[in-house]
Short mmCIF file of C-alpha atoms in Angstrom, two decimals:
data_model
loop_
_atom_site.label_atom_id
_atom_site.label_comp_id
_atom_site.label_asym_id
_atom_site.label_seq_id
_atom_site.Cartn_x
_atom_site.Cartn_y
_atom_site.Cartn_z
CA UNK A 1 141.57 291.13 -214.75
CA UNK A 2 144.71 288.71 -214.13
CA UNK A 3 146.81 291.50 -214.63
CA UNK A 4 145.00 293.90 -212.46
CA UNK A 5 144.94 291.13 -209.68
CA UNK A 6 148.84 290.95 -209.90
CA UNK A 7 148.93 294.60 -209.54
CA UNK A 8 146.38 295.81 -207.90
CA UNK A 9 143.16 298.18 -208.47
CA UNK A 10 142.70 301.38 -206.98
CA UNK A 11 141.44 301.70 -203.25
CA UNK A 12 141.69 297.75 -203.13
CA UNK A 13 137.63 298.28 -204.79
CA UNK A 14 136.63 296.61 -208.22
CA UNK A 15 133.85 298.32 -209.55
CA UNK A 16 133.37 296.21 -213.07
CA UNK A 17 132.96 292.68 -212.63
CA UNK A 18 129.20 291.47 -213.88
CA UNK A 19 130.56 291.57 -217.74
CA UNK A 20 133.44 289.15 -216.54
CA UNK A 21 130.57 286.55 -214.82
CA UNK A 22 128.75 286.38 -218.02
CA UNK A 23 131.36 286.37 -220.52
CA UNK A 24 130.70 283.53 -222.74
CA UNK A 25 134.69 281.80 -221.52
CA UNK A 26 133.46 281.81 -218.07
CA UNK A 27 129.54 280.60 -218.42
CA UNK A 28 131.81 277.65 -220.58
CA UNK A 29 133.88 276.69 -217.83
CA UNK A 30 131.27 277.18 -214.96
CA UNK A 31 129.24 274.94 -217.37
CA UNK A 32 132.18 272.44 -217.77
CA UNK A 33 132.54 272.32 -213.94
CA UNK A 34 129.14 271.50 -212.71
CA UNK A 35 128.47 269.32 -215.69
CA UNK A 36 131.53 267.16 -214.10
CA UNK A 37 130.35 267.19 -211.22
CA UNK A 38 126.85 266.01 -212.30
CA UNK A 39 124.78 266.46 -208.77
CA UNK A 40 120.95 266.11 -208.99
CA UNK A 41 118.55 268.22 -210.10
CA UNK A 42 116.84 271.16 -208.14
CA UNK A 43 113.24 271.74 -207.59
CA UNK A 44 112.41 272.19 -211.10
CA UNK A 45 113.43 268.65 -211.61
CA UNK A 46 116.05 269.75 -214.41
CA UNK A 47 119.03 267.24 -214.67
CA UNK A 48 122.52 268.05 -216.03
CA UNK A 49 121.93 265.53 -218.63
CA UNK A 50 118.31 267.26 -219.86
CA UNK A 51 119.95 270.98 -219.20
CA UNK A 52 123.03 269.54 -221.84
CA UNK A 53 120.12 268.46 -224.59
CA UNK A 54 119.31 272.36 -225.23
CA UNK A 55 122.80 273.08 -224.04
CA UNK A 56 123.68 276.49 -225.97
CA UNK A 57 119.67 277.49 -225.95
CA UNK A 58 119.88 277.08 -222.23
CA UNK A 59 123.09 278.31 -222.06
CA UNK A 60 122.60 281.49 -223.72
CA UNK A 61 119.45 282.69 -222.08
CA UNK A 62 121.57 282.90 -218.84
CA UNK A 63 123.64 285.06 -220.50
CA UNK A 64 120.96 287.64 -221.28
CA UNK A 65 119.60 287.51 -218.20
CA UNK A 66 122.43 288.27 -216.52
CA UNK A 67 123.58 290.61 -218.63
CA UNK A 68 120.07 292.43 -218.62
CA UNK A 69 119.71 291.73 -215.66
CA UNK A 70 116.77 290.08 -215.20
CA UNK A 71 117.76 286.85 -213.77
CA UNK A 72 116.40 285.52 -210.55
CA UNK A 73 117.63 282.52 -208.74
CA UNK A 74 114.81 279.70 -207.98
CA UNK A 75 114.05 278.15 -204.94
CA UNK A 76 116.26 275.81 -203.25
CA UNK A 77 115.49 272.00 -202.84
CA UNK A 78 116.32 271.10 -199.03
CA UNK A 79 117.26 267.71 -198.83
CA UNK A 80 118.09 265.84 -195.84
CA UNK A 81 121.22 263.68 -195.59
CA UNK A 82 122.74 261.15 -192.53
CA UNK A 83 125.56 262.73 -190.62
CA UNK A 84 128.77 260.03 -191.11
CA UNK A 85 128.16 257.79 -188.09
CA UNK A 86 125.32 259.26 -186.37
CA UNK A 87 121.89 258.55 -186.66
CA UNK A 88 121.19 262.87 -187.07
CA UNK A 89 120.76 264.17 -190.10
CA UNK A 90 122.19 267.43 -191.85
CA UNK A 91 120.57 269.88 -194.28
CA UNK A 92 122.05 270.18 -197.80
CA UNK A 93 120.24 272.82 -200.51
CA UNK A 94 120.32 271.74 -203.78
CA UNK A 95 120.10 274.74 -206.09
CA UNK A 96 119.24 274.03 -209.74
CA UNK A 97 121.10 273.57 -212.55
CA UNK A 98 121.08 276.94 -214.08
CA UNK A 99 121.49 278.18 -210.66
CA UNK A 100 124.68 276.31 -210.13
CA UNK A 101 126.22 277.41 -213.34
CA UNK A 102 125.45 281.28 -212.43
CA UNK A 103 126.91 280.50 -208.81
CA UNK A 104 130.02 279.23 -210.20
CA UNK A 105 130.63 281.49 -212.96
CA UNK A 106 130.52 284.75 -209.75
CA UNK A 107 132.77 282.67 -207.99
CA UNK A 108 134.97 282.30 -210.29
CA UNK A 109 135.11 286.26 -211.19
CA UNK A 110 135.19 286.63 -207.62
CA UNK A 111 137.51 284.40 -205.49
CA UNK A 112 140.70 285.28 -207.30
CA UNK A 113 139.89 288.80 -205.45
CA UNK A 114 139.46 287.94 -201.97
CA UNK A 115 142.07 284.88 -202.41
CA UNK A 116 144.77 286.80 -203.05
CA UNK A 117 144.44 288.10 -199.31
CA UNK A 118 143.34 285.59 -197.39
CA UNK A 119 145.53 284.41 -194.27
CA UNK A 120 147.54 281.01 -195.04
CA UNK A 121 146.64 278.86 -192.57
CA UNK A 122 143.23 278.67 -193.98
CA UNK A 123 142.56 275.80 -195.78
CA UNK A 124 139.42 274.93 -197.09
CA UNK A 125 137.97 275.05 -200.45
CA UNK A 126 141.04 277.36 -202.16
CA UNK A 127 143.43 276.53 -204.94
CA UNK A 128 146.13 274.62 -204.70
CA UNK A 129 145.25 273.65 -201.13
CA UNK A 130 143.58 270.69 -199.33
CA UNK A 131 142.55 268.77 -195.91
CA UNK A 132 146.39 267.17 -195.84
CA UNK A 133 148.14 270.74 -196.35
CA UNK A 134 146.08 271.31 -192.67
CA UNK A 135 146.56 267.93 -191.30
CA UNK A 136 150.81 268.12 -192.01
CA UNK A 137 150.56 271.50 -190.75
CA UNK A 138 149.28 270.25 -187.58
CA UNK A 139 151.77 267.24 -187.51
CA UNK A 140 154.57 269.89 -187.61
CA UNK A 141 153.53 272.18 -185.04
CA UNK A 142 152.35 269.01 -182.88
CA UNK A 143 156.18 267.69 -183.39
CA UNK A 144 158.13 271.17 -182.27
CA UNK A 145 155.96 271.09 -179.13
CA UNK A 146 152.59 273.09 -180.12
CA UNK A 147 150.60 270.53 -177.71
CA UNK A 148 148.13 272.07 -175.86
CA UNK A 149 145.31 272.87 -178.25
CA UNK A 150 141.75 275.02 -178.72
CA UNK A 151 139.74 272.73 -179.92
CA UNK A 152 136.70 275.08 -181.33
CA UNK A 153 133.21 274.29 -182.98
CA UNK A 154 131.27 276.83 -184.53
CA UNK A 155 127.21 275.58 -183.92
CA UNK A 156 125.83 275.84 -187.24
CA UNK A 157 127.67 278.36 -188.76
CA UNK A 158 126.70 278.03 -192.48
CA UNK A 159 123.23 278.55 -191.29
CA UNK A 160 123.89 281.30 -188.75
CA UNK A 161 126.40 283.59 -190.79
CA UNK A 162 124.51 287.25 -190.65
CA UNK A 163 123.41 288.09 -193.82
CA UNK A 164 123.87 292.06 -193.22
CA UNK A 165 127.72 291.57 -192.04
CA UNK A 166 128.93 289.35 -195.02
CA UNK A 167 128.09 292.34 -197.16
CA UNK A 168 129.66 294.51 -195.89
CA UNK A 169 132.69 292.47 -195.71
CA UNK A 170 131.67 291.06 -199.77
CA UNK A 171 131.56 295.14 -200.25
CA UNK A 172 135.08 296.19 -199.02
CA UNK A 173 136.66 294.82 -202.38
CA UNK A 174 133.87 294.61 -204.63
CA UNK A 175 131.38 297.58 -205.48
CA UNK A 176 129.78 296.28 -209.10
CA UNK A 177 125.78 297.00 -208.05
CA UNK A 178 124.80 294.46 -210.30
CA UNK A 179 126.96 291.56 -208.57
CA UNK A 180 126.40 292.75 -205.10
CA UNK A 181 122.65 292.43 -205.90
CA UNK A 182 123.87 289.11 -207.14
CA UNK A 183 125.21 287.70 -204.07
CA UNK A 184 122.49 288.89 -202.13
CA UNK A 185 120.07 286.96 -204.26
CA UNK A 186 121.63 283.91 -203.77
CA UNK A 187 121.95 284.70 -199.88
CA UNK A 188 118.04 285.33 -200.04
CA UNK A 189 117.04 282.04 -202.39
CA UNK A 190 113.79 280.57 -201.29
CA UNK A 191 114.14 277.00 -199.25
CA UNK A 192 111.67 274.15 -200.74
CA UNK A 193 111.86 271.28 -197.97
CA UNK A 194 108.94 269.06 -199.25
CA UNK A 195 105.66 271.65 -199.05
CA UNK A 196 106.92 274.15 -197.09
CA UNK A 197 108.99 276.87 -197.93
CA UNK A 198 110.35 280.06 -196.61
CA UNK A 199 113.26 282.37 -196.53
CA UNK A 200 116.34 282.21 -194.56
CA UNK A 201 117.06 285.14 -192.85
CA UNK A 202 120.52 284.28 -192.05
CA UNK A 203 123.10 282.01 -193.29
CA UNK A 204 124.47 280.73 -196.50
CA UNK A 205 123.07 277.64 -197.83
CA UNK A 206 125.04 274.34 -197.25
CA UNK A 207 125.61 273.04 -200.91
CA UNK A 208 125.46 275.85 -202.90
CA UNK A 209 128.22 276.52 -205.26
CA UNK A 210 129.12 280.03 -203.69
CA UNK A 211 128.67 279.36 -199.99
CA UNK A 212 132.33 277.97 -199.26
CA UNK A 213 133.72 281.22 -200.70
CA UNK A 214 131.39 283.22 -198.53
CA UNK A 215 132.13 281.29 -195.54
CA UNK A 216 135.97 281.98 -195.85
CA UNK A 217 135.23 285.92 -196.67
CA UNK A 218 133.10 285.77 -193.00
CA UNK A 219 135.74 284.09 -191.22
CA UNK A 220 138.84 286.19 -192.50
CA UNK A 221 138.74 288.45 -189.92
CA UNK A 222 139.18 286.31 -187.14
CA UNK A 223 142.30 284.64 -189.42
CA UNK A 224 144.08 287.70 -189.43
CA UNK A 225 143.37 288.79 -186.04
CA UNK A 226 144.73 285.08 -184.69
CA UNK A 227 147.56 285.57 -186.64
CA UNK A 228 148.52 289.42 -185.48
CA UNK A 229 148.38 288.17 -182.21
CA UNK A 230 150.77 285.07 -183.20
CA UNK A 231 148.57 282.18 -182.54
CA UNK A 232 149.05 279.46 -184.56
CA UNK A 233 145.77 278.74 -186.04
CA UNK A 234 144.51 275.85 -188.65
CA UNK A 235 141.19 276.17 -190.09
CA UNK A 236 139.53 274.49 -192.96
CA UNK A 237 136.26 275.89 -193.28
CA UNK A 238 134.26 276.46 -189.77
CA UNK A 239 136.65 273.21 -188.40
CA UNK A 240 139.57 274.81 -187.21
CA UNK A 241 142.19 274.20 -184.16
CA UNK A 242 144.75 276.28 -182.34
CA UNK A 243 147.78 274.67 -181.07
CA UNK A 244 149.95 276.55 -178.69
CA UNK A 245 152.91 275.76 -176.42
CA UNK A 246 151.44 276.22 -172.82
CA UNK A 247 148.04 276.14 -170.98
CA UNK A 248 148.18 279.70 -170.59
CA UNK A 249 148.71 280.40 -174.54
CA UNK A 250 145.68 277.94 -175.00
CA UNK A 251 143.50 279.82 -172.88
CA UNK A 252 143.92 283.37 -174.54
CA UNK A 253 143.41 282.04 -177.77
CA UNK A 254 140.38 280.36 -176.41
CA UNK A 255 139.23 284.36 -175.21
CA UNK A 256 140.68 285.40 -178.17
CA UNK A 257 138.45 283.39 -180.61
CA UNK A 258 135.11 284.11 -177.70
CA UNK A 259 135.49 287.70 -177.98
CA UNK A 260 135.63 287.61 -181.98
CA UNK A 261 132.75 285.02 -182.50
CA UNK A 262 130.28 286.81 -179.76
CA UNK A 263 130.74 290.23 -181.82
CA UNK A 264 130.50 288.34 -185.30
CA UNK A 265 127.51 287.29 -183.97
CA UNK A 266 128.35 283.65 -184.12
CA UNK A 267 127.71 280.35 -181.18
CA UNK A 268 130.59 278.16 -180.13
CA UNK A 269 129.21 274.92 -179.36
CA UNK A 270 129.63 275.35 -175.80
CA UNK A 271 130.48 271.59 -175.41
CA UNK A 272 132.48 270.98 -178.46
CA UNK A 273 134.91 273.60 -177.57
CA UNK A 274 137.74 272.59 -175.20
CA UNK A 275 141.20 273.12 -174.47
CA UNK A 276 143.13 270.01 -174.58
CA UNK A 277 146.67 268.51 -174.36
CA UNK A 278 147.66 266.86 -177.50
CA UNK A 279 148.62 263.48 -175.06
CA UNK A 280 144.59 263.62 -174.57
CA UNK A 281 143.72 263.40 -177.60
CA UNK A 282 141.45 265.73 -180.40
CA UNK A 283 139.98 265.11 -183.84
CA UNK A 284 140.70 267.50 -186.88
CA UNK A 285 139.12 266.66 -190.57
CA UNK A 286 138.97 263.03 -189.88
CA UNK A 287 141.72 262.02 -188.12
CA UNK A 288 141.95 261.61 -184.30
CA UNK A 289 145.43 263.01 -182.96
CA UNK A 290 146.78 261.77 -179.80
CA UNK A 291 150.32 262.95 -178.79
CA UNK A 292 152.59 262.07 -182.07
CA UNK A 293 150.08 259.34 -183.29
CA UNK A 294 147.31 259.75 -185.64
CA UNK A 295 144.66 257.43 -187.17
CA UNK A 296 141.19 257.91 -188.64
CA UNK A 297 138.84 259.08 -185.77
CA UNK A 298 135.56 256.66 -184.83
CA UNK A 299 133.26 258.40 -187.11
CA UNK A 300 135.43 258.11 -190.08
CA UNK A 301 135.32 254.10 -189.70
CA UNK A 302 132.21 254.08 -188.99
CA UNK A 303 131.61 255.59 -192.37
CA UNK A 304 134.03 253.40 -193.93
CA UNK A 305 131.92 250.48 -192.42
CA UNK A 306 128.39 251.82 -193.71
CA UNK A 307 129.59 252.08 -196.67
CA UNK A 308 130.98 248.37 -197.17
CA UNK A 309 127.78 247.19 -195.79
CA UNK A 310 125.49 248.34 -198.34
CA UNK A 311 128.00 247.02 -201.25
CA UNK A 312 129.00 243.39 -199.10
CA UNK A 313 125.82 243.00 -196.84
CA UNK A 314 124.89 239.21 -196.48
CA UNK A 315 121.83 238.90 -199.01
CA UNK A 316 123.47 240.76 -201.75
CA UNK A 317 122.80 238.97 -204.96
CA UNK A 318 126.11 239.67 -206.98
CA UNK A 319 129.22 237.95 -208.13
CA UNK A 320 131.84 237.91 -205.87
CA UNK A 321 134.00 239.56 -207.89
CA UNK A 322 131.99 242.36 -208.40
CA UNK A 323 131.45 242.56 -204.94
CA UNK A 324 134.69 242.63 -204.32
CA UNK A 325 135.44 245.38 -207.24
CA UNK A 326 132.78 247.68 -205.38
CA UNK A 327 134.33 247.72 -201.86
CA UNK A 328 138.08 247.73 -203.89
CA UNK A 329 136.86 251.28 -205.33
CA UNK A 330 135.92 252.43 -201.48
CA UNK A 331 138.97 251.06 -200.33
CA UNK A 332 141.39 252.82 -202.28
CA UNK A 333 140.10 256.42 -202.19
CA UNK A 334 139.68 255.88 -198.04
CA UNK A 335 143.38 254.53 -198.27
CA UNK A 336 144.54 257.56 -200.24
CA UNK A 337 142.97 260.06 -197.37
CA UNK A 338 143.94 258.01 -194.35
CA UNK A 339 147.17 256.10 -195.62
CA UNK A 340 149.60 257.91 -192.81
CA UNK A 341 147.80 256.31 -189.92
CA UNK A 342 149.15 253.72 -187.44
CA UNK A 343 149.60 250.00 -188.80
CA UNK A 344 146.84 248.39 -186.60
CA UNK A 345 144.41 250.67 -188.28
CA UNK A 346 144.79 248.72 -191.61
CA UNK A 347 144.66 245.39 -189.75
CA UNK A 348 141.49 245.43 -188.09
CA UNK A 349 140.11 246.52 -191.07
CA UNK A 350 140.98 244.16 -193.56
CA UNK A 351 140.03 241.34 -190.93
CA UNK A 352 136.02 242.99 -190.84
CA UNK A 353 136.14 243.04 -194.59
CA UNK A 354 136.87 239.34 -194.66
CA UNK A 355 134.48 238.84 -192.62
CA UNK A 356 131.77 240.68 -194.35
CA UNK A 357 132.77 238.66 -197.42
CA UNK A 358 132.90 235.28 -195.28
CA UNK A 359 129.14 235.90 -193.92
CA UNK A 360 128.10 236.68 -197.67
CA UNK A 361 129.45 233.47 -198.81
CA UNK A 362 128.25 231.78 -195.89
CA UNK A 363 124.48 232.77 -196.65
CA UNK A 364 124.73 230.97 -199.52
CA UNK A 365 125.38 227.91 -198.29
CA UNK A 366 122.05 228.45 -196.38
CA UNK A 367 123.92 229.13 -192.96
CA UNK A 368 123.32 232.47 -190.95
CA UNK A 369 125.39 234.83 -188.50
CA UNK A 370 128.88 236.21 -189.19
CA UNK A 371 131.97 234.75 -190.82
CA UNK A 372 133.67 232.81 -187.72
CA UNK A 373 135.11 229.43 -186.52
CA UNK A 374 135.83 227.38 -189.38
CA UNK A 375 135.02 229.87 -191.90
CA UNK A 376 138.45 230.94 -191.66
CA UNK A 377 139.46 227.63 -192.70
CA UNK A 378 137.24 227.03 -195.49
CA UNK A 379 137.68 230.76 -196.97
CA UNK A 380 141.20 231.63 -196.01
CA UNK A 381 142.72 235.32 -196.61
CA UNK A 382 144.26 233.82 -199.64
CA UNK A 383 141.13 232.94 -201.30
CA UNK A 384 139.75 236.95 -201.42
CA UNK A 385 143.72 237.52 -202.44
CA UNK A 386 143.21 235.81 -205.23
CA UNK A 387 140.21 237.44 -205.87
CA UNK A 388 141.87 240.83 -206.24
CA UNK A 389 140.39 241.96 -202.67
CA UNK A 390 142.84 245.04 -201.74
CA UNK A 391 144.94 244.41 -198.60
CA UNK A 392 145.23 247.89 -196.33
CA UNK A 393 147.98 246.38 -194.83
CA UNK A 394 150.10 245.51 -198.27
CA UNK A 395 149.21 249.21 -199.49
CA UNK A 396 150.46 250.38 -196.04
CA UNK A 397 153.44 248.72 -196.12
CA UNK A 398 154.19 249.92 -199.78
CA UNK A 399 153.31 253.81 -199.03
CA UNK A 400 156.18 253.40 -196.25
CA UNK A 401 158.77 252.11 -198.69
CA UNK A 402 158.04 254.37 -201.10
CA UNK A 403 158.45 256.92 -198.48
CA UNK A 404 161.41 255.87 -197.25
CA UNK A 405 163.10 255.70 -200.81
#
């Protein structure tokens, strides 16, 4: 198959591919990947760690089923999760555990296929590619004057992707019955959201193992087409921005990316989407832009600062230096993401942390409210130094001398 993808098939078409999904190297390594990734168990209650116990029994029954073809995917389990720094909330599906094996054993069959012609400025969810590829793509076009910028929002689009449309695109380069029928199993899975259930009609479901491939197969198209026509585009999944060097470029993207969506039968969020100058500012995976400058947007923080309350809120009842190992771990993956923003980002942070800490530490002394006054006195920065507390500022200033050397 490696070989053919280097070469080619015939018409573009492959028309043998379900013997490749359940070979027994590729139900190993889409068992190796979801058992690393652990995730919870689906609706019939199945964890990774019970599905391991009977691991080759389990394991191999797939495999027949599949190859038989008798295998049907259960129901999804709908839960509902908090949307970073809102107070709305955001489906995810949680298939099972067999379920995400099967899913990532067909992706893995088929997203060398479509990969190999997808457009490069996508993005998302593909090999060898990431959120800071995009983000230091946009810093370069934002620095050799690309500053006026579409920035688009597709309304629900895992949920509103037409089911009939991404097979026919799914069936330009794949034509194995068996994994078409596949796909559209998966696309038709039952949804279990506490005691009701029913069937999507449209969409892809939002945490299934399968979906981001789909989702970058449905928007394709309008990659290439922004790219014939010499826009330069950045998307990473449905987020994606067009920057451009005058008003008037802006605005036929903007029709550009209209036309497409209405006829894909897709919604731009007709508030979300705007044209803006870069000097104005726009956010992009996380980040908030605003002329040359960049820094994590408000909802990123705020997420930052949820998360440090539940492991440093003031009645907490462990060891400081565990506390302080907890919000250390949060710290340094958030630092590794957002490390290239401005100075005073850092600053302000570490100076809320402290004062988290300080309100912790002042609880126990049986006084209430917020670290203040002559907290700062009795608990100086030094003390949560010496504690190990990580410093954003110190790791700041070491990423830019390690940059500059």
């Amino acid at each position: 198959m490696l070989t053919a993808l280097e070469q080619g098939v015939k018409g573009g078409v492959w028309f043998s591919l379900m013997d490749k999904v359940y070979s027994p190297a590729n139900m190993e390594a889409a068992w190796v990947s979801v058992r690393i990734k652990e995730g919870a168990a689906g609706v019939d209650h199945v964890t990774v760690h019970q599905f391991q116990q009977r691991l080759f029994e389990n394991r191999d029954r797939l495999c027949a089923d599949l190859q038989s073809g008798t295998y049907v995917p259960q129901d999804i389990r709908r839960q509902w999760i908090p949307k970073p720094g809102s107070t709305d909330e955001r489906p995810l599906g949680i298939p099972t555990v067999r379920d995400r094996i099967v899913q990532t054993a067909l992706r893995n069959v088929m997203a060398p296929i479509f990969e190999r012609d997808f457009a490069t400025h996508s993005y998302g969810f593909r090999p060898k590619r990431g959120c800071k590829d995009a983000l230091r793509r946009v810093d370069e076009l934002l620095k050799a004057g690309y500053v006026h910028v579409v920035d688009a929002d597709l309304k629900s689009y895992f949920d509103t992707i037409p089911q009939d449309r991404l097979m026919d695109l799914v069936r330009r380069k794949v034509a194995d019955g068996r994994v078409l029928a596949l796909v559209q199993a998966f696309l038709e899975q039952g949804v279990l959201d506490g005691m009701s259930r029913w069937t999507p009609e449209q969409g892809t479901p939002q945490g299934a193992v399968i979906s981001p491939l789909l989702a970058n197969i449905y928007l394709d198209p309008l990659d290439h087409r922004m790219a014939e026509q010499g826009f330069a585009m950045i998307r990473y999944a449905d987020d994606f921005v067009i920057l451009c060097r005058s008003r008037e470029e802006a605005e036929r993207a903007l029709q550009e990316v209209q036309d497409w969506v209405a006829q894909a039968g897709l919604t731009l969020h007709p508030t979300k989407t705007r044209l803006v100058h870069a000097d104005d500012g726009f956010d992009f995976l996380g980040y908030h832009f605003r002329g040359l400058l960049h820094w994590p947007r408000k909802k990123s923080l705020d997420k930052l600062k949820d998360t440090i309350r539940e492991r440093a809120h003031r009645t907490i009842g462990r060891a400081l230096p565990k506390i302080i190992m907890d919000v250390n771990r949060t710290l340094i993956g958030w630092f590794g993401y957002f490390k290239h923003s401005l100075k005073k980002t850092f600053s302000s942070i570490d100076q809320w942390i402290r004062m988290r800490l300080r309100s912790i530490l002042r609880h126990r002394m049986g006084l209430k409210g917020h670290g203040r006054g002559k907290d700062h006195q009795r608990w100086r920065n030094a003390f949560f130094a010496d504690r190990g507390l990580k410093s954003l500022v110190a790791a700041h200033e070491q990423a830019c001398q390690s940059s500059l050397r």
